[in-house]
Amino acid sequence: MFAVLLPVRFKDDFDSKTVIENVNYWSCRSPFVGLQEEKMKQVVGMVVSNKMQKSVVVAVDRLFHNKVYNRYVKRTSKFMAHDEHNLCNIGDRVRLDSSRPLSKCKHWVVAEILKKARIYTPPSTPVSQNVSSSSEAPAS
């Protein structure tokens, strides 16, 4: 414990007073007290590429206010993220958590797949029905 001299002003007094407070060293050095770990903010984005093994590229959109034009401007950032089980596909909405650097560009991990993309599959019809229906049609 350290003794710190802090000047404190009171409304009733015209002069400043000095108060001695016992302050823990780490509490005055950091806003995070105890074992709380400092983390970056979680982000939500859309998967734009999954061509790598155990890696995806996620596009994150953000809006900021331009004071000159009084409009909101949309900016997109692309982050590489680690996908351990290769579950993400293009178009999935995912939540990213920050992590230690995994490679030169990868500092994020896919925490959760919020919404799976709907993948279009054309309807398949059996070939034998198409051939038989076309041979029966010109019977006039």
JSON list of C-alpha atoms in Angstrom, two decimals:
[
{"chain": "A", "resi": 1, "resn": "MET", "atom": "CA", "xyz": [0.00, 0.00, 0.00]},
{"chain": "A", "resi": 2, "resn": "PHE", "atom": "CA", "xyz": [1.23, 3.46, -0.87]},
{"chain": "A", "resi": 3, "resn": "ALA", "atom": "CA", "xyz": [0.24, 6.80, 0.61]},
{"chain": "A", "resi": 4, "resn": "VAL", "atom": "CA", "xyz": [-0.75, 9.26, -2.10]},
{"chain": "A", "resi": 5, "resn": "LEU", "atom": "CA", "xyz": [-1.26, 12.99, -1.53]},
{"chain": "A", "resi": 6, "resn": "LEU", "atom": "CA", "xyz": [-4.18, 14.24, -3.59]},
{"chain": "A", "resi": 7, "resn": "PRO", "atom": "CA", "xyz": [-5.52, 17.81, -3.65]},
{"chain": "A", "resi": 8, "resn": "VAL", "atom": "CA", "xyz": [-9.28, 17.84, -3.12]},
{"chain": "A", "resi": 9, "resn": "ARG", "atom": "CA", "xyz": [-11.52, 20.87, -3.54]},
{"chain": "A", "resi": 10, "resn": "PHE", "atom": "CA", "xyz": [-14.62, 21.27, -1.43]},
{"chain": "A", "resi": 11, "resn": "LYS", "atom": "CA", "xyz": [-17.49, 23.60, -2.32]},
{"chain": "A", "resi": 12, "resn": "ASP", "atom": "CA", "xyz": [-17.51, 25.26, 1.11]},
{"chain": "A", "resi": 13, "resn": "ASP", "atom": "CA", "xyz": [-13.77, 25.90, 1.30]},
{"chain": "A", "resi": 14, "resn": "PHE", "atom": "CA", "xyz": [-11.97, 28.59, -0.66]},
{"chain": "A", "resi": 15, "resn": "ASP", "atom": "CA", "xyz": [-8.65, 26.77, -0.23]},
{"chain": "A", "resi": 16, "resn": "SER", "atom": "CA", "xyz": [-7.63, 23.30, -1.41]},
{"chain": "A", "resi": 17, "resn": "LYS", "atom": "CA", "xyz": [-7.03, 20.61, 1.17]},
{"chain": "A", "resi": 18, "resn": "THR", "atom": "CA", "xyz": [-4.66, 17.68, 1.02]},
{"chain": "A", "resi": 19, "resn": "VAL", "atom": "CA", "xyz": [-6.04, 14.26, 1.71]},
{"chain": "A", "resi": 20, "resn": "ILE", "atom": "CA", "xyz": [-3.94, 11.19, 2.40]},
{"chain": "A", "resi": 21, "resn": "GLU", "atom": "CA", "xyz": [-5.42, 8.05, 0.91]},
{"chain": "A", "resi": 22, "resn": "ASN", "atom": "CA", "xyz": [-4.15, 4.53, 0.98]},
{"chain": "A", "resi": 23, "resn": "VAL", "atom": "CA", "xyz": [-4.30, 3.29, -2.59]},
{"chain": "A", "resi": 24, "resn": "ASN", "atom": "CA", "xyz": [-3.41, -0.13, -3.92]},
{"chain": "A", "resi": 25, "resn": "TYR", "atom": "CA", "xyz": [-0.58, 0.17, -6.48]},
{"chain": "A", "resi": 26, "resn": "TRP", "atom": "CA", "xyz": [-2.32, -1.82, -9.23]},
{"chain": "A", "resi": 27, "resn": "SER", "atom": "CA", "xyz": [-5.68, -0.09, -8.85]},
{"chain": "A", "resi": 28, "resn": "CYS", "atom": "CA", "xyz": [-4.11, 3.31, -9.51]},
{"chain": "A", "resi": 29, "resn": "ARG", "atom": "CA", "xyz": [-2.10, 1.98, -12.48]},
{"chain": "A", "resi": 30, "resn": "SER", "atom": "CA", "xyz": [-4.86, 0.19, -14.37]},
{"chain": "A", "resi": 31, "resn": "PRO", "atom": "CA", "xyz": [-8.62, 0.57, -14.70]},
{"chain": "A", "resi": 32, "resn": "PHE", "atom": "CA", "xyz": [-8.87, -3.25, -14.66]},
{"chain": "A", "resi": 33, "resn": "VAL", "atom": "CA", "xyz": [-8.56, -4.47, -11.09]},
{"chain": "A", "resi": 34, "resn": "GLY", "atom": "CA", "xyz": [-8.07, -8.10, -10.14]},
{"chain": "A", "resi": 35, "resn": "LEU", "atom": "CA", "xyz": [-7.87, -10.96, -12.60]},
{"chain": "A", "resi": 36, "resn": "GLN", "atom": "CA", "xyz": [-10.11, -9.34, -15.19]},
{"chain": "A", "resi": 37, "resn": "GLU", "atom": "CA", "xyz": [-8.53, -9.81, -18.60]},
{"chain": "A", "resi": 38, "resn": "GLU", "atom": "CA", "xyz": [-8.45, -6.99, -21.14]},
{"chain": "A", "resi": 39, "resn": "LYS", "atom": "CA", "xyz": [-10.06, -8.12, -24.41]},
{"chain": "A", "resi": 40, "resn": "MET", "atom": "CA", "xyz": [-10.90, -6.50, -27.69]},
{"chain": "A", "resi": 41, "resn": "LYS", "atom": "CA", "xyz": [-14.52, -6.01, -28.65]},
{"chain": "A", "resi": 42, "resn": "GLN", "atom": "CA", "xyz": [-16.33, -8.92, -30.29]},
{"chain": "A", "resi": 43, "resn": "VAL", "atom": "CA", "xyz": [-17.34, -8.27, -33.90]},
{"chain": "A", "resi": 44, "resn": "VAL", "atom": "CA", "xyz": [-20.02, -9.73, -36.15]},
{"chain": "A", "resi": 45, "resn": "GLY", "atom": "CA", "xyz": [-19.51, -10.15, -39.87]},
{"chain": "A", "resi": 46, "resn": "MET", "atom": "CA", "xyz": [-20.13, -12.15, -43.03]},
{"chain": "A", "resi": 47, "resn": "VAL", "atom": "CA", "xyz": [-17.82, -14.87, -44.36]},
{"chain": "A", "resi": 48, "resn": "VAL", "atom": "CA", "xyz": [-16.54, -13.88, -47.81]},
{"chain": "A", "resi": 49, "resn": "SER", "atom": "CA", "xyz": [-13.93, -16.62, -48.36]},
{"chain": "A", "resi": 50, "resn": "ASN", "atom": "CA", "xyz": [-13.29, -20.09, -46.99]},
{"chain": "A", "resi": 51, "resn": "LYS", "atom": "CA", "xyz": [-10.74, -21.38, -49.52]},
{"chain": "A", "resi": 52, "resn": "MET", "atom": "CA", "xyz": [-8.01, -21.90, -46.92]},
{"chain": "A", "resi": 53, "resn": "GLN", "atom": "CA", "xyz": [-7.67, -24.76, -44.48]},
{"chain": "A", "resi": 54, "resn": "LYS", "atom": "CA", "xyz": [-8.98, -23.83, -41.01]},
{"chain": "A", "resi": 55, "resn": "SER", "atom": "CA", "xyz": [-9.17, -20.14, -41.99]},
{"chain": "A", "resi": 56, "resn": "VAL", "atom": "CA", "xyz": [-11.91, -17.82, -43.21]},
{"chain": "A", "resi": 57, "resn": "VAL", "atom": "CA", "xyz": [-12.03, -14.19, -44.30]},
{"chain": "A", "resi": 58, "resn": "VAL", "atom": "CA", "xyz": [-14.82, -12.22, -42.62]},
{"chain": "A", "resi": 59, "resn": "ALA", "atom": "CA", "xyz": [-16.08, -8.81, -43.78]},
{"chain": "A", "resi": 60, "resn": "VAL", "atom": "CA", "xyz": [-17.20, -6.56, -40.91]},
{"chain": "A", "resi": 61, "resn": "ASP", "atom": "CA", "xyz": [-19.29, -3.46, -41.67]},
{"chain": "A", "resi": 62, "resn": "ARG", "atom": "CA", "xyz": [-19.34, -0.38, -39.45]},
{"chain": "A", "resi": 63, "resn": "LEU", "atom": "CA", "xyz": [-21.09, 2.97, -39.66]},
{"chain": "A", "resi": 64, "resn": "PHE", "atom": "CA", "xyz": [-19.61, 6.29, -38.60]},
{"chain": "A", "resi": 65, "resn": "HIS", "atom": "CA", "xyz": [-20.99, 9.81, -38.75]},
{"chain": "A", "resi": 66, "resn": "ASN", "atom": "CA", "xyz": [-19.38, 12.31, -41.12]},
{"chain": "A", "resi": 67, "resn": "LYS", "atom": "CA", "xyz": [-19.80, 15.71, -39.48]},
{"chain": "A", "resi": 68, "resn": "VAL", "atom": "CA", "xyz": [-19.06, 17.73, -42.65]},
{"chain": "A", "resi": 69, "resn": "TYR", "atom": "CA", "xyz": [-21.82, 16.14, -44.74]},
{"chain": "A", "resi": 70, "resn": "ASN", "atom": "CA", "xyz": [-24.00, 15.12, -41.75]},
{"chain": "A", "resi": 71, "resn": "ARG", "atom": "CA", "xyz": [-24.35, 11.61, -43.16]},
{"chain": "A", "resi": 72, "resn": "TYR", "atom": "CA", "xyz": [-23.51, 8.11, -42.01]},
{"chain": "A", "resi": 73, "resn": "VAL", "atom": "CA", "xyz": [-20.76, 6.39, -43.98]},
{"chain": "A", "resi": 74, "resn": "LYS", "atom": "CA", "xyz": [-20.34, 2.62, -44.19]},
{"chain": "A", "resi": 75, "resn": "ARG", "atom": "CA", "xyz": [-16.85, 1.14, -44.07]},
{"chain": "A", "resi": 76, "resn": "THR", "atom": "CA", "xyz": [-15.91, -2.52, -44.44]},
{"chain": "A", "resi": 77, "resn": "SER", "atom": "CA", "xyz": [-12.93, -4.24, -42.81]},
{"chain": "A", "resi": 78, "resn": "LYS", "atom": "CA", "xyz": [-11.77, -7.73, -43.70]},
{"chain": "A", "resi": 79, "resn": "PHE", "atom": "CA", "xyz": [-10.37, -9.95, -40.94]},
{"chain": "A", "resi": 80, "resn": "MET", "atom": "CA", "xyz": [-8.81, -13.39, -41.24]},
{"chain": "A", "resi": 81, "resn": "ALA", "atom": "CA", "xyz": [-10.16, -15.73, -38.58]},
{"chain": "A", "resi": 82, "resn": "HIS", "atom": "CA", "xyz": [-9.37, -19.24, -37.38]},
{"chain": "A", "resi": 83, "resn": "ASP", "atom": "CA", "xyz": [-12.09, -21.84, -38.06]},
{"chain": "A", "resi": 84, "resn": "GLU", "atom": "CA", "xyz": [-10.89, -24.99, -36.31]},
{"chain": "A", "resi": 85, "resn": "HIS", "atom": "CA", "xyz": [-13.41, -27.48, -37.75]},
{"chain": "A", "resi": 86, "resn": "ASN", "atom": "CA", "xyz": [-13.97, -25.90, -41.21]},
{"chain": "A", "resi": 87, "resn": "LEU", "atom": "CA", "xyz": [-17.68, -25.38, -40.52]},
{"chain": "A", "resi": 88, "resn": "CYS", "atom": "CA", "xyz": [-18.05, -21.92, -42.10]},
{"chain": "A", "resi": 89, "resn": "ASN", "atom": "CA", "xyz": [-19.28, -21.42, -45.65]},
{"chain": "A", "resi": 90, "resn": "ILE", "atom": "CA", "xyz": [-19.48, -18.29, -47.78]},
{"chain": "A", "resi": 91, "resn": "GLY", "atom": "CA", "xyz": [-22.39, -16.13, -46.65]},
{"chain": "A", "resi": 92, "resn": "ASP", "atom": "CA", "xyz": [-22.51, -17.33, -43.03]},
{"chain": "A", "resi": 93, "resn": "ARG", "atom": "CA", "xyz": [-22.99, -14.69, -40.33]},
{"chain": "A", "resi": 94, "resn": "VAL", "atom": "CA", "xyz": [-20.37, -15.27, -37.62]},
{"chain": "A", "resi": 95, "resn": "ARG", "atom": "CA", "xyz": [-19.19, -13.74, -34.35]},
{"chain": "A", "resi": 96, "resn": "LEU", "atom": "CA", "xyz": [-15.44, -13.28, -33.91]},
{"chain": "A", "resi": 97, "resn": "ASP", "atom": "CA", "xyz": [-13.44, -13.20, -30.66]},
{"chain": "A", "resi": 98, "resn": "SER", "atom": "CA", "xyz": [-9.95, -11.78, -30.45]},
{"chain": "A", "resi": 99, "resn": "SER", "atom": "CA", "xyz": [-7.07, -14.10, -29.67]},
{"chain": "A", "resi": 100, "resn": "ARG", "atom": "CA", "xyz": [-3.31, -14.17, -29.55]},
{"chain": "A", "resi": 101, "resn": "PRO", "atom": "CA", "xyz": [-1.64, -13.88, -32.97]},
{"chain": "A", "resi": 102, "resn": "LEU", "atom": "CA", "xyz": [-2.02, -17.25, -34.69]},
{"chain": "A", "resi": 103, "resn": "SER", "atom": "CA", "xyz": [-0.14, -16.23, -37.83]},
{"chain": "A", "resi": 104, "resn": "LYS", "atom": "CA", "xyz": [0.95, -13.08, -39.64]},
{"chain": "A", "resi": 105, "resn": "CYS", "atom": "CA", "xyz": [-2.62, -11.99, -40.39]},
{"chain": "A", "resi": 106, "resn": "LYS", "atom": "CA", "xyz": [-4.81, -14.11, -38.08]},
{"chain": "A", "resi": 107, "resn": "HIS", "atom": "CA", "xyz": [-5.71, -12.50, -34.75]},
{"chain": "A", "resi": 108, "resn": "TRP", "atom": "CA", "xyz": [-9.37, -13.62, -34.54]},
{"chain": "A", "resi": 109, "resn": "VAL", "atom": "CA", "xyz": [-11.19, -16.89, -33.83]},
{"chain": "A", "resi": 110, "resn": "VAL", "atom": "CA", "xyz": [-14.69, -17.83, -35.01]},
{"chain": "A", "resi": 111, "resn": "ALA", "atom": "CA", "xyz": [-16.63, -18.02, -31.74]},
{"chain": "A", "resi": 112, "resn": "GLU", "atom": "CA", "xyz": [-20.08, -18.84, -33.10]},
{"chain": "A", "resi": 113, "resn": "ILE", "atom": "CA", "xyz": [-21.96, -19.22, -36.36]},
{"chain": "A", "resi": 114, "resn": "LEU", "atom": "CA", "xyz": [-25.00, -16.99, -35.89]},
{"chain": "A", "resi": 115, "resn": "LYS", "atom": "CA", "xyz": [-26.78, -17.79, -39.17]},
{"chain": "A", "resi": 116, "resn": "LYS", "atom": "CA", "xyz": [-25.98, -20.37, -41.81]},
{"chain": "A", "resi": 117, "resn": "ALA", "atom": "CA", "xyz": [-26.16, -19.28, -45.45]},
{"chain": "A", "resi": 118, "resn": "ARG", "atom": "CA", "xyz": [-28.84, -20.70, -47.66]},
{"chain": "A", "resi": 119, "resn": "ILE", "atom": "CA", "xyz": [-27.05, -22.54, -50.46]},
{"chain": "A", "resi": 120, "resn": "TYR", "atom": "CA", "xyz": [-28.97, -22.87, -53.72]},
{"chain": "A", "resi": 121, "resn": "THR", "atom": "CA", "xyz": [-29.23, -26.38, -55.11]},
{"chain": "A", "resi": 122, "resn": "PRO", "atom": "CA", "xyz": [-31.12, -26.75, -58.40]},
{"chain": "A", "resi": 123, "resn": "PRO", "atom": "CA", "xyz": [-33.94, -29.27, -58.30]},
{"chain": "A", "resi": 124, "resn": "SER", "atom": "CA", "xyz": [-32.84, -32.57, -59.77]},
{"chain": "A", "resi": 125, "resn": "THR", "atom": "CA", "xyz": [-35.26, -34.56, -61.91]},
{"chain": "A", "resi": 126, "resn": "PRO", "atom": "CA", "xyz": [-34.66, -38.15, -62.91]},
{"chain": "A", "resi": 127, "resn": "VAL", "atom": "CA", "xyz": [-33.32, -38.45, -66.48]},
{"chain": "A", "resi": 128, "resn": "SER", "atom": "CA", "xyz": [-35.54, -41.43, -67.37]},
{"chain": "A", "resi": 129, "resn": "GLN", "atom": "CA", "xyz": [-38.76, -39.41, -66.88]},
{"chain": "A", "resi": 130, "resn": "ASN", "atom": "CA", "xyz": [-37.56, -36.59, -69.17]},
{"chain": "A", "resi": 131, "resn": "VAL", "atom": "CA", "xyz": [-36.62, -38.99, -71.98]},
{"chain": "A", "resi": 132, "resn": "SER", "atom": "CA", "xyz": [-39.87, -40.98, -71.80]},
{"chain": "A", "resi": 133, "resn": "SER", "atom": "CA", "xyz": [-42.09, -37.86, -71.70]},
{"chain": "A", "resi": 134, "resn": "SER", "atom": "CA", "xyz": [-40.36, -36.35, -74.75]},
{"chain": "A", "resi": 135, "resn": "SER", "atom": "CA", "xyz": [-40.76, -39.57, -76.79]},
{"chain": "A", "resi": 136, "resn": "GLU", "atom": "CA", "xyz": [-44.49, -39.83, -75.98]},
{"chain": "A", "resi": 137, "resn": "ALA", "atom": "CA", "xyz": [-45.33, -36.20, -76.85]},
{"chain": "A", "resi": 138, "resn": "PRO", "atom": "CA", "xyz": [-45.22, -36.30, -80.74]},
{"chain": "A", "resi": 139, "resn": "ALA", "atom": "CA", "xyz": [-48.00, -38.88, -81.08]},
{"chain": "A", "resi": 140, "resn": "SER", "atom": "CA", "xyz": [-50.31, -36.96, -83.44]}
]
